[in-house]
PDB file of C-alpha atoms in Angstrom:
ATOM      1  CA  UNK A   1      77.613 -59.681 -82.419  1.00  0.00           C
ATOM      2  CA  UNK A   2      75.945 -56.366 -82.116  1.00  0.00           C
ATOM      3  CA  UNK A   3      77.033 -53.947 -79.448  1.00  0.00           C
ATOM      4  CA  UNK A   4      73.505 -53.863 -77.970  1.00  0.00           C
ATOM      5  CA  UNK A   5      73.467 -57.672 -77.591  1.00  0.00           C
ATOM      6  CA  UNK A   6      76.801 -57.588 -75.745  1.00  0.00           C
ATOM      7  CA  UNK A   7      75.560 -54.861 -73.382  1.00  0.00           C
ATOM      8  CA  UNK A   8      72.314 -56.778 -72.803  1.00  0.00           C
ATOM      9  CA  UNK A   9      74.329 -59.913 -71.924  1.00  0.00           C
ATOM     10  CA  UNK A  10      76.417 -57.964 -69.417  1.00  0.00           C
ATOM     11  CA  UNK A  11      73.330 -56.491 -67.807  1.00  0.00           C
ATOM     12  CA  UNK A  12      71.742 -59.955 -67.656  1.00  0.00           C
ATOM     13  CA  UNK A  13      74.743 -61.428 -65.852  1.00  0.00           C
ATOM     14  CA  UNK A  14      74.849 -58.455 -63.486  1.00  0.00           C
ATOM     15  CA  UNK A  15      71.102 -58.807 -62.848  1.00  0.00           C
ATOM     16  CA  UNK A  16      71.486 -62.539 -62.170  1.00  0.00           C
ATOM     17  CA  UNK A  17      74.261 -61.887 -59.648  1.00  0.00           C
ATOM     18  CA  UNK A  18      72.212 -59.177 -57.986  1.00  0.00           C
ATOM     19  CA  UNK A  19      69.155 -61.466 -57.820  1.00  0.00           C
ATOM     20  CA  UNK A  20      71.269 -64.278 -56.331  1.00  0.00           C
ATOM     21  CA  UNK A  21      72.702 -61.977 -53.655  1.00  0.00           C
ATOM     22  CA  UNK A  22      69.243 -60.707 -52.716  1.00  0.00           C
ATOM     23  CA  UNK A  23      67.875 -64.241 -52.637  1.00  0.00           C
ATOM     24  CA  UNK A  24      70.745 -65.295 -50.342  1.00  0.00           C
ATOM     25  CA  UNK A  25      69.995 -62.390 -48.005  1.00  0.00           C
ATOM     26  CA  UNK A  26      66.338 -63.446 -47.810  1.00  0.00           C
ATOM     27  CA  UNK A  27      67.250 -67.121 -47.343  1.00  0.00           C
ATOM     28  CA  UNK A  28      69.669 -66.314 -44.504  1.00  0.00           C
ATOM     29  CA  UNK A  29      67.029 -64.155 -42.794  1.00  0.00           C
ATOM     30  CA  UNK A  30      64.488 -66.959 -43.164  1.00  0.00           C
ATOM     31  CA  UNK A  31      66.933 -69.565 -41.841  1.00  0.00           C
ATOM     32  CA  UNK A  32      67.862 -67.448 -38.817  1.00  0.00           C
ATOM     33  CA  UNK A  33      64.193 -66.958 -37.966  1.00  0.00           C
ATOM     34  CA  UNK A  34      63.563 -70.691 -38.312  1.00  0.00           C
ATOM     35  CA  UNK A  35      66.430 -71.591 -35.993  1.00  0.00           C
ATOM     36  CA  UNK A  36      65.417 -69.015 -33.394  1.00  0.00           C
ATOM     37  CA  UNK A  37      61.704 -69.939 -33.579  1.00  0.00           C
ATOM     38  CA  UNK A  38      62.445 -73.615 -33.065  1.00  0.00           C
ATOM     39  CA  UNK A  39      64.881 -72.876 -30.247  1.00  0.00           C
ATOM     40  CA  UNK A  40      62.453 -70.598 -28.419  1.00  0.00           C
ATOM     41  CA  UNK A  41      59.580 -73.085 -28.712  1.00  0.00           C
ATOM     42  CA  UNK A  42      61.728 -75.970 -27.519  1.00  0.00           C
ATOM     43  CA  UNK A  43      62.656 -73.986 -24.412  1.00  0.00           C
ATOM     44  CA  UNK A  44      58.978 -73.439 -23.549  1.00  0.00           C
ATOM     45  CA  UNK A  45      56.359 -75.976 -22.515  1.00  0.00           C
ATOM     46  CA  UNK A  46      53.327 -75.800 -24.827  1.00  0.00           C
ATOM     47  CA  UNK A  47      52.259 -79.434 -24.751  1.00  0.00           C
ATOM     48  CA  UNK A  48      48.975 -79.000 -22.776  1.00  0.00           C
ATOM     49  CA  UNK A  49      47.736 -76.431 -25.308  1.00  0.00           C
ATOM     50  CA  UNK A  50      48.578 -78.689 -28.231  1.00  0.00           C
ATOM     51  CA  UNK A  51      46.817 -81.666 -26.671  1.00  0.00           C
ATOM     52  CA  UNK A  52      43.727 -79.494 -26.143  1.00  0.00           C
ATOM     53  CA  UNK A  53      43.978 -78.400 -29.799  1.00  0.00           C
ATOM     54  CA  UNK A  54      44.083 -82.048 -30.907  1.00  0.00           C
ATOM     55  CA  UNK A  55      41.003 -82.788 -28.788  1.00  0.00           C
ATOM     56  CA  UNK A  56      39.157 -79.868 -30.408  1.00  0.00           C
ATOM     57  CA  UNK A  57      40.169 -81.157 -33.834  1.00  0.00           C
ATOM     58  CA  UNK A  58      38.674 -84.570 -33.174  1.00  0.00           C
ATOM     59  CA  UNK A  59      35.391 -82.910 -32.203  1.00  0.00           C
ATOM     60  CA  UNK A  60      35.258 -81.027 -35.520  1.00  0.00           C
ATOM     61  CA  UNK A  61      36.358 -77.557 -34.411  1.00  0.00           C
ATOM     62  CA  UNK A  62      39.252 -77.075 -36.827  1.00  0.00           C
ATOM     63  CA  UNK A  63      37.935 -74.932 -39.660  1.00  0.00           C
ATOM     64  CA  UNK A  64      38.782 -71.229 -39.390  1.00  0.00           C
ATOM     65  CA  UNK A  65      36.521 -68.584 -40.897  1.00  0.00           C
ATOM     66  CA  UNK A  66      37.172 -67.666 -44.515  1.00  0.00           C
ATOM     67  CA  UNK A  67      38.211 -64.089 -43.733  1.00  0.00           C
ATOM     68  CA  UNK A  68      40.547 -65.120 -40.940  1.00  0.00           C
ATOM     69  CA  UNK A  69      42.149 -67.709 -43.206  1.00  0.00           C
ATOM     70  CA  UNK A  70      42.480 -65.166 -46.004  1.00  0.00           C
ATOM     71  CA  UNK A  71      44.174 -62.714 -43.654  1.00  0.00           C
ATOM     72  CA  UNK A  72      46.488 -65.426 -42.335  1.00  0.00           C
ATOM     73  CA  UNK A  73      47.598 -66.375 -45.839  1.00  0.00           C
ATOM     74  CA  UNK A  74      47.774 -62.917 -47.441  1.00  0.00           C
ATOM     75  CA  UNK A  75      49.292 -60.806 -44.653  1.00  0.00           C
ATOM     76  CA  UNK A  76      52.941 -61.774 -45.270  1.00  0.00           C
ATOM     77  CA  UNK A  77      52.904 -61.381 -49.075  1.00  0.00           C
ATOM     78  CA  UNK A  78      50.975 -58.117 -48.696  1.00  0.00           C
ATOM     79  CA  UNK A  79      53.591 -56.955 -46.210  1.00  0.00           C
ATOM     80  CA  UNK A  80      56.353 -57.709 -48.703  1.00  0.00           C
ATOM     81  CA  UNK A  81      54.536 -55.759 -51.418  1.00  0.00           C
ATOM     82  CA  UNK A  82      54.021 -52.752 -49.155  1.00  0.00           C
ATOM     83  CA  UNK A  83      57.602 -52.826 -47.874  1.00  0.00           C
ATOM     84  CA  UNK A  84      58.973 -53.094 -51.417  1.00  0.00           C
ATOM     85  CA  UNK A  85      57.637 -49.647 -52.278  1.00  0.00           C
ATOM     86  CA  UNK A  86      58.817 -48.006 -49.062  1.00  0.00           C
ATOM     87  CA  UNK A  87      62.335 -46.760 -48.335  1.00  0.00           C
ATOM     88  CA  UNK A  88      64.814 -49.083 -46.587  1.00  0.00           C
ATOM     89  CA  UNK A  89      63.289 -52.190 -48.147  1.00  0.00           C
ATOM     90  CA  UNK A  90      66.705 -53.847 -48.121  1.00  0.00           C
ATOM     91  CA  UNK A  91      66.410 -53.896 -44.312  1.00  0.00           C
ATOM     92  CA  UNK A  92      62.681 -54.270 -43.799  1.00  0.00           C
ATOM     93  CA  UNK A  93      61.951 -57.143 -46.206  1.00  0.00           C
ATOM     94  CA  UNK A  94      64.640 -59.451 -44.722  1.00  0.00           C
ATOM     95  CA  UNK A  95      63.317 -58.523 -41.271  1.00  0.00           C
ATOM     96  CA  UNK A  96      59.811 -59.537 -42.369  1.00  0.00           C
ATOM     97  CA  UNK A  97      61.265 -62.845 -43.662  1.00  0.00           C
ATOM     98  CA  UNK A  98      62.923 -63.395 -40.287  1.00  0.00           C
ATOM     99  CA  UNK A  99      59.653 -62.902 -38.407  1.00  0.00           C
ATOM    100  CA  UNK A 100      57.661 -65.015 -40.873  1.00  0.00           C
ATOM    101  CA  UNK A 101      60.014 -67.960 -40.466  1.00  0.00           C
ATOM    102  CA  UNK A 102      60.230 -67.424 -36.696  1.00  0.00           C
ATOM    103  CA  UNK A 103      56.461 -67.676 -36.236  1.00  0.00           C
ATOM    104  CA  UNK A 104      56.134 -70.550 -38.709  1.00  0.00           C
ATOM    105  CA  UNK A 105      58.943 -72.553 -37.074  1.00  0.00           C
ATOM    106  CA  UNK A 106      57.547 -71.842 -33.618  1.00  0.00           C
ATOM    107  CA  UNK A 107      54.104 -73.072 -34.679  1.00  0.00           C
ATOM    108  CA  UNK A 108      55.389 -76.202 -36.387  1.00  0.00           C
ATOM    109  CA  UNK A 109      57.618 -77.053 -33.427  1.00  0.00           C
ATOM    110  CA  UNK A 110      54.744 -76.441 -30.996  1.00  0.00           C
ATOM    111  CA  UNK A 111      52.425 -78.804 -32.869  1.00  0.00           C
ATOM    112  CA  UNK A 112      54.968 -81.536 -33.462  1.00  0.00           C
ATOM    113  CA  UNK A 113      57.049 -81.255 -30.300  1.00  0.00           C
ATOM    114  CA  UNK A 114      56.432 -83.713 -27.511  1.00  0.00           C
ATOM    115  CA  UNK A 115      53.575 -85.501 -29.256  1.00  0.00           C
ATOM    116  CA  UNK A 116      55.592 -88.018 -31.273  1.00  0.00           C
ATOM    117  CA  UNK A 117      54.694 -89.189 -34.730  1.00  0.00           C
ATOM    118  CA  UNK A 118      51.068 -88.076 -34.431  1.00  0.00           C
ATOM    119  CA  UNK A 119      52.231 -84.511 -33.817  1.00  0.00           C
ATOM    120  CA  UNK A 120      54.601 -84.624 -36.780  1.00  0.00           C
ATOM    121  CA  UNK A 121      51.847 -85.807 -39.117  1.00  0.00           C
ATOM    122  CA  UNK A 122      49.443 -83.189 -37.722  1.00  0.00           C
ATOM    123  CA  UNK A 123      52.035 -80.455 -38.234  1.00  0.00           C
ATOM    124  CA  UNK A 124      52.503 -81.638 -41.808  1.00  0.00           C
ATOM    125  CA  UNK A 125      48.751 -81.568 -42.409  1.00  0.00           C
ATOM    126  CA  UNK A 126      48.252 -78.178 -40.767  1.00  0.00           C
ATOM    127  CA  UNK A 127      51.219 -76.370 -42.248  1.00  0.00           C
ATOM    128  CA  UNK A 128      51.786 -78.353 -45.440  1.00  0.00           C
ATOM    129  CA  UNK A 129      49.867 -76.096 -47.854  1.00  0.00           C
ATOM    130  CA  UNK A 130      51.218 -73.025 -46.109  1.00  0.00           C
ATOM    131  CA  UNK A 131      54.817 -74.167 -46.374  1.00  0.00           C
ATOM    132  CA  UNK A 132      54.562 -75.613 -49.867  1.00  0.00           C
ATOM    133  CA  UNK A 133      52.663 -72.717 -51.424  1.00  0.00           C
ATOM    134  CA  UNK A 134      53.053 -69.493 -49.484  1.00  0.00           C
ATOM    135  CA  UNK A 135      56.741 -69.669 -48.610  1.00  0.00           C
ATOM    136  CA  UNK A 136      57.867 -69.889 -52.278  1.00  0.00           C
ATOM    137  CA  UNK A 137      55.432 -67.076 -53.106  1.00  0.00           C
ATOM    138  CA  UNK A 138      56.996 -65.020 -50.330  1.00  0.00           C
ATOM    139  CA  UNK A 139      60.469 -65.613 -51.766  1.00  0.00           C
ATOM    140  CA  UNK A 140      59.344 -64.685 -55.299  1.00  0.00           C
ATOM    141  CA  UNK A 141      57.684 -61.488 -54.102  1.00  0.00           C
ATOM    142  CA  UNK A 142      60.567 -60.606 -51.779  1.00  0.00           C
ATOM    143  CA  UNK A 143      63.191 -61.067 -54.461  1.00  0.00           C
ATOM    144  CA  UNK A 144      61.133 -59.199 -57.050  1.00  0.00           C
ATOM    145  CA  UNK A 145      60.432 -56.418 -54.564  1.00  0.00           C
ATOM    146  CA  UNK A 146      64.110 -55.952 -53.763  1.00  0.00           C
ATOM    147  CA  UNK A 147      65.064 -56.130 -57.446  1.00  0.00           C
ATOM    148  CA  UNK A 148      62.321 -53.635 -58.238  1.00  0.00           C
ATOM    149  CA  UNK A 149      63.759 -51.273 -55.690  1.00  0.00           C
ATOM    150  CA  UNK A 150      67.292 -51.686 -57.044  1.00  0.00           C
ATOM    151  CA  UNK A 151      66.364 -51.389 -60.729  1.00  0.00           C
ATOM    152  CA  UNK A 152      63.373 -49.042 -60.345  1.00  0.00           C
ATOM    153  CA  UNK A 153      61.109 -51.410 -62.290  1.00  0.00           C
ATOM    154  CA  UNK A 154      57.632 -52.734 -61.442  1.00  0.00           C
ATOM    155  CA  UNK A 155      57.018 -56.347 -60.481  1.00  0.00           C
ATOM    156  CA  UNK A 156      56.008 -58.225 -63.663  1.00  0.00           C
ATOM    157  CA  UNK A 157      52.290 -58.984 -63.807  1.00  0.00           C
ATOM    158  CA  UNK A 158      52.836 -62.666 -64.594  1.00  0.00           C
ATOM    159  CA  UNK A 159      54.715 -63.097 -61.300  1.00  0.00           C
ATOM    160  CA  UNK A 160      51.939 -61.367 -59.396  1.00  0.00           C
ATOM    161  CA  UNK A 161      49.251 -63.453 -61.114  1.00  0.00           C
ATOM    162  CA  UNK A 162      51.016 -66.735 -60.405  1.00  0.00           C
ATOM    163  CA  UNK A 163      51.575 -65.722 -56.794  1.00  0.00           C
ATOM    164  CA  UNK A 164      47.941 -64.731 -56.347  1.00  0.00           C
ATOM    165  CA  UNK A 165      46.809 -68.038 -57.874  1.00  0.00           C
ATOM    166  CA  UNK A 166      49.033 -70.028 -55.502  1.00  0.00           C
ATOM    167  CA  UNK A 167      47.732 -68.066 -52.511  1.00  0.00           C
ATOM    168  CA  UNK A 168      44.122 -68.630 -53.598  1.00  0.00           C
ATOM    169  CA  UNK A 169      44.839 -72.365 -53.902  1.00  0.00           C
ATOM    170  CA  UNK A 170      46.330 -72.331 -50.405  1.00  0.00           C
ATOM    171  CA  UNK A 171      43.209 -70.651 -48.986  1.00  0.00           C
ATOM    172  CA  UNK A 172      41.012 -73.207 -50.763  1.00  0.00           C
ATOM    173  CA  UNK A 173      43.044 -76.134 -49.411  1.00  0.00           C
ATOM    174  CA  UNK A 174      43.089 -74.700 -45.881  1.00  0.00           C
ATOM    175  CA  UNK A 175      39.310 -74.243 -45.979  1.00  0.00           C
ATOM    176  CA  UNK A 176      38.406 -77.636 -47.431  1.00  0.00           C
ATOM    177  CA  UNK A 177      41.045 -80.358 -47.493  1.00  0.00           C
ATOM    178  CA  UNK A 178      43.093 -79.604 -44.380  1.00  0.00           C
ATOM    179  CA  UNK A 179      40.263 -79.645 -41.773  1.00  0.00           C
ATOM    180  CA  UNK A 180      38.714 -82.783 -43.244  1.00  0.00           C
ATOM    181  CA  UNK A 181      42.032 -84.651 -43.505  1.00  0.00           C
ATOM    182  CA  UNK A 182      43.173 -83.576 -40.041  1.00  0.00           C
ATOM    183  CA  UNK A 183      39.871 -84.598 -38.395  1.00  0.00           C
ATOM    184  CA  UNK A 184      39.903 -87.975 -40.138  1.00  0.00           C
ATOM    185  CA  UNK A 185      43.517 -88.604 -39.140  1.00  0.00           C
ATOM    186  CA  UNK A 186      42.935 -87.674 -35.497  1.00  0.00           C
ATOM    187  CA  UNK A 187      39.792 -89.826 -35.281  1.00  0.00           C
ATOM    188  CA  UNK A 188      41.745 -92.710 -36.772  1.00  0.00           C
ATOM    189  CA  UNK A 189      44.584 -92.274 -34.267  1.00  0.00           C
ATOM    190  CA  UNK A 190      42.415 -91.787 -31.158  1.00  0.00           C
TER     191      UNK A 190
END
C-alpha cells in the first residue's frame, strides 16, 4: 500500500469517530429536549385549546399561509447553518437541537394528550411530514456544520441540495396533503 492511502485511511477512521461523537452530542441534546418538552406539557392543561383547534379543523380552517409555513419549516435548518459559521457552534448547535425537540415534543404531546386515539392520529397527521423530513435534515445539517467547524471545510453541495429538496417536499405536503387529510379524518370521526 502507498503511504498516502494509509494516511487517508487513518484520517477517514478519525473523521468517522469525530462524526459519531458529534452526532451523539446532537442526539442527546434532542432527546433531552424531547423529554423536557413532554414533561412540561403533561404538567399543564391544554386540552380546551386542542379541542377548539379540532373544531376549527373540521370547519376547514387548517391551512396556514405559504410564507408562514415556509418560515416554520426553514427556521431551524437556517438557524443551524447560521450557527455553524459562528464561533462556539459546539455549544450553540446542540442548544438549538434541544429547543427544537422541546417545542416539537410539547406540540405533539399537546395535540395527542387527553384526546385519546383521535388526538394521536391527528398529531401523526399534523407533525408526520415535519418529523419524517425536517428532523433528519436538521441532523444532517447539524452534523455537517459541526464537522465543517472542526475540519474547516464547507458543507458539500449535494448535502445542501438534498436537504433543500426534502424541506421543499415538506412545505408542499404541509400545504396540500396535511390539511385535506386532517379535515377528512376529523369529519369522519365527528
